[in-house]
PDB file of C-alpha atoms in Angstrom:
ATOM      1  CA  PRO A   1       2.444 -24.800  15.035  1.00  0.00           C
ATOM      2  CA  ILE A   2       2.456 -21.872  12.525  1.00  0.00           C
ATOM      3  CA  THR A   3      -0.857 -20.490  11.634  1.00  0.00           C
ATOM      4  CA  PRO A   4      -1.738 -19.640   7.960  1.00  0.00           C
ATOM      5  CA  GLY A   5      -1.775 -15.829   8.936  1.00  0.00           C
ATOM      6  CA  GLU A   6       1.950 -16.148  10.034  1.00  0.00           C
ATOM      7  CA  LEU A   7       2.575 -17.910   6.855  1.00  0.00           C
ATOM      8  CA  LEU A   8       0.943 -15.171   4.837  1.00  0.00           C
ATOM      9  CA  CYS A   9       3.008 -12.557   6.632  1.00  0.00           C
ATOM     10  CA  LEU A  10       6.298 -14.354   6.066  1.00  0.00           C
ATOM     11  CA  GLY A  11       5.671 -14.827   2.451  1.00  0.00           C
ATOM     12  CA  SER A  12       4.608 -11.229   1.692  1.00  0.00           C
ATOM     13  CA  SER A  13       7.416  -9.950   3.814  1.00  0.00           C
ATOM     14  CA  LEU A  14      10.044 -12.224   1.616  1.00  0.00           C
ATOM     15  CA  ALA A  15       8.233 -11.194  -1.464  1.00  0.00           C
ATOM     16  CA  PHE A  16       8.462  -7.206  -0.793  1.00  0.00           C
ATOM     17  CA  SER A  17      12.071  -7.742   0.399  1.00  0.00           C
ATOM     18  CA  GLY A  18      12.818  -9.436  -2.925  1.00  0.00           C
ATOM     19  CA  LEU A  19      11.194  -6.618  -4.948  1.00  0.00           C
ATOM     20  CA  PHE A  20      13.005  -3.886  -3.097  1.00  0.00           C
ATOM     21  CA  TYR A  21      16.392  -5.662  -3.353  1.00  0.00           C
ATOM     22  CA  TYR A  22      15.755  -6.175  -7.092  1.00  0.00           C
ATOM     23  CA  LEU A  23      15.058  -2.231  -7.512  1.00  0.00           C
ATOM     24  CA  TYR A  24      17.830  -1.413  -5.245  1.00  0.00           C
ATOM     25  CA  ARG A  25      20.447  -3.459  -7.443  1.00  0.00           C
ATOM     26  CA  LYS A  26      18.885  -2.136 -10.751  1.00  0.00           C
ATOM     27  CA  LYS A  27      19.224   1.522  -9.594  1.00  0.00           C
ATOM     28  CA  ALA A  28      23.033   0.801  -8.257  1.00  0.00           C
ATOM     29  CA  ARG A  29      23.701  -0.268 -11.833  1.00  0.00           C
ATOM     30  CA  VAL A  30      22.711   2.865 -13.171  1.00  0.00           C
ATOM     31  CA  VAL A  31      24.530   4.870 -10.569  1.00  0.00           C
ATOM     32  CA  ALA A  32      27.620   2.859 -11.403  1.00  0.00           C
ATOM     33  CA  GLN A  33      27.335   3.587 -15.031  1.00  0.00           C
ATOM     34  CA  ILE A  34      26.768   7.341 -14.270  1.00  0.00           C
ATOM     35  CA  GLN A  35      30.062   7.578 -12.021  1.00  0.00           C
ATOM     36  CA  GLU A  36      32.097   5.765 -14.978  1.00  0.00           C
ATOM     37  CA  ALA A  37      30.889   8.282 -17.392  1.00  0.00           C
ATOM     38  CA  PRO A  38      33.516   9.640 -19.697  1.00  0.00           C
ATOM     39  CA  LYS A  39      34.407  13.269 -19.232  1.00  0.00           C
ATOM     40  CA  LEU A  40      34.385  15.199 -22.561  1.00  0.00           C
ATOM     41  CA  GLN A  41      35.485  18.862 -23.416  1.00  0.00           C
ATOM     42  CA  VAL A  42      33.241  21.147 -25.058  1.00  0.00           C
ATOM     43  CA  ASP A  43      34.944  22.176 -28.041  1.00  0.00           C
ATOM     44  CA  ASP A  44      34.674  21.987 -31.804  1.00  0.00           C
ATOM     45  CA  ASN A  45      35.414  18.051 -31.889  1.00  0.00           C
ATOM     46  CA  LEU A  46      32.144  17.543 -29.913  1.00  0.00           C
ATOM     47  CA  PRO A  47      29.501  17.460 -32.680  1.00  0.00           C
ATOM     48  CA  ALA A  48      31.692  15.156 -34.668  1.00  0.00           C
ATOM     49  CA  LEU A  49      31.984  12.756 -31.747  1.00  0.00           C
ATOM     50  CA  VAL A  50      28.141  12.926 -31.181  1.00  0.00           C
ATOM     51  CA  SER A  51      27.664  12.130 -34.967  1.00  0.00           C
ATOM     52  CA  ALA A  52      29.893   9.335 -35.030  1.00  0.00           C
ATOM     53  CA  ALA A  53      28.229   7.632 -31.884  1.00  0.00           C
ATOM     54  CA  ASP A  54      25.541   4.946 -32.263  1.00  0.00           C
ATOM     55  CA  GLY A  55      22.076   6.610 -32.909  1.00  0.00           C
ATOM     56  CA  ARG A  56      23.670  10.046 -32.641  1.00  0.00           C
ATOM     57  CA  CYS A  57      23.472   9.944 -28.824  1.00  0.00           C
ATOM     58  CA  LEU A  58      25.841   9.574 -26.092  1.00  0.00           C
ATOM     59  CA  PRO A  59      24.234   7.562 -23.186  1.00  0.00           C
ATOM     60  CA  TYR A  60      26.112   9.171 -20.044  1.00  0.00           C
ATOM     61  CA  VAL A  61      28.863  11.523 -20.361  1.00  0.00           C
ATOM     62  CA  ALA A  62      30.055  14.550 -18.331  1.00  0.00           C
ATOM     63  CA  LEU A  63      30.839  17.796 -20.299  1.00  0.00           C
ATOM     64  CA  GLU A  64      33.553  20.115 -19.081  1.00  0.00           C
ATOM     65  CA  GLY A  65      34.078  23.530 -20.286  1.00  0.00           C
ATOM     66  CA  ILE A  66      33.148  27.348 -20.247  1.00  0.00           C
ATOM     67  CA  VAL A  67      29.410  28.123 -20.632  1.00  0.00           C
ATOM     68  CA  LEU A  68      28.272  31.194 -21.991  1.00  0.00           C
ATOM     69  CA  PRO A  69      24.742  32.392 -21.118  1.00  0.00           C
ATOM     70  CA  ALA A  70      22.335  33.249 -23.775  1.00  0.00           C
ATOM     71  CA  LYS A  71      21.219  36.543 -22.304  1.00  0.00           C
ATOM     72  CA  ALA A  72      22.766  37.399 -18.835  1.00  0.00           C
ATOM     73  CA  ALA A  73      24.256  35.169 -16.336  1.00  0.00           C
ATOM     74  CA  LEU A  74      22.485  34.695 -12.907  1.00  0.00           C
ATOM     75  CA  THR A  75      23.948  36.309 -10.013  1.00  0.00           C
ATOM     76  CA  SER A  76      23.392  34.968  -6.396  1.00  0.00           C
ATOM     77  CA  HIS A  77      21.858  37.162  -3.943  1.00  0.00           C
ATOM     78  CA  TYR A  78      23.585  35.193  -1.123  1.00  0.00           C
ATOM     79  CA  HIS A  79      27.293  34.872  -2.356  1.00  0.00           C
ATOM     80  CA  ASP A  80      29.280  37.716  -4.039  1.00  0.00           C
ATOM     81  CA  GLY A  81      30.878  36.894  -7.409  1.00  0.00           C
ATOM     82  CA  LEU A  82      28.810  33.708  -7.677  1.00  0.00           C
ATOM     83  CA  GLN A  83      27.115  33.164 -11.069  1.00  0.00           C
ATOM     84  CA  GLY A  84      25.115  30.713 -12.924  1.00  0.00           C
ATOM     85  CA  VAL A  85      23.230  29.815 -16.111  1.00  0.00           C
ATOM     86  CA  ILE A  86      20.029  27.872 -16.606  1.00  0.00           C
ATOM     87  CA  GLN A  87      20.368  24.553 -18.270  1.00  0.00           C
ATOM     88  CA  LYS A  88      17.898  23.916 -21.230  1.00  0.00           C
ATOM     89  CA  LEU A  89      16.365  20.557 -20.588  1.00  0.00           C
ATOM     90  CA  LEU A  90      15.354  18.019 -23.161  1.00  0.00           C
ATOM     91  CA  LEU A  91      12.211  15.873 -22.376  1.00  0.00           C
ATOM     92  CA  LYS A  92      12.197  12.392 -24.294  1.00  0.00           C
ATOM     93  CA  GLU A  93       8.933  10.753 -24.129  1.00  0.00           C
ATOM     94  CA  HIS A  94       8.650   6.835 -24.535  1.00  0.00           C
ATOM     95  CA  ARG A  95       6.168   5.439 -26.786  1.00  0.00           C
ATOM     96  CA  LEU A  96       2.686   5.102 -25.160  1.00  0.00           C
ATOM     97  CA  ILE A  97       0.660   1.628 -25.494  1.00  0.00           C
ATOM     98  CA  TRP A  98      -2.785   1.479 -24.851  1.00  0.00           C
ATOM     99  CA  ASN A  99      -3.803  -1.108 -22.052  1.00  0.00           C
ATOM    100  CA  SER A 100      -7.441  -2.231 -22.836  1.00  0.00           C
ATOM    101  CA  LEU A 101      -7.586  -4.120 -19.384  1.00  0.00           C
ATOM    102  CA  ALA A 102      -6.858  -0.927 -17.500  1.00  0.00           C
ATOM    103  CA  ARG A 103      -8.299   1.558 -20.226  1.00  0.00           C
ATOM    104  CA  SER A 104      -5.415   3.738 -19.778  1.00  0.00           C
ATOM    105  CA  TRP A 105      -2.275   4.704 -21.978  1.00  0.00           C
TER     106      TRP A 105
END
């Protein structure tokens, strides 16, 4: 005979497994989109390409080209001849909605 406690454990285990599988599949789709991103060159045609896109935004792209530092390139203390630059980050906030039940945004 199966006890109610065992049924509860089995049900919750199945529910959590289903939830984690759903989250895994959702993230796997995003990773596939990123891996299939088109590769574009940084040149004079790039602003026109962005302007022609829907909403003036390209969802996932890989930019290739020469990057010039704004002030001075960063040099590595550990590897001779290795230089890099800092990328400017763009933060896009999503619209917040007030949740009256939880009293939070």
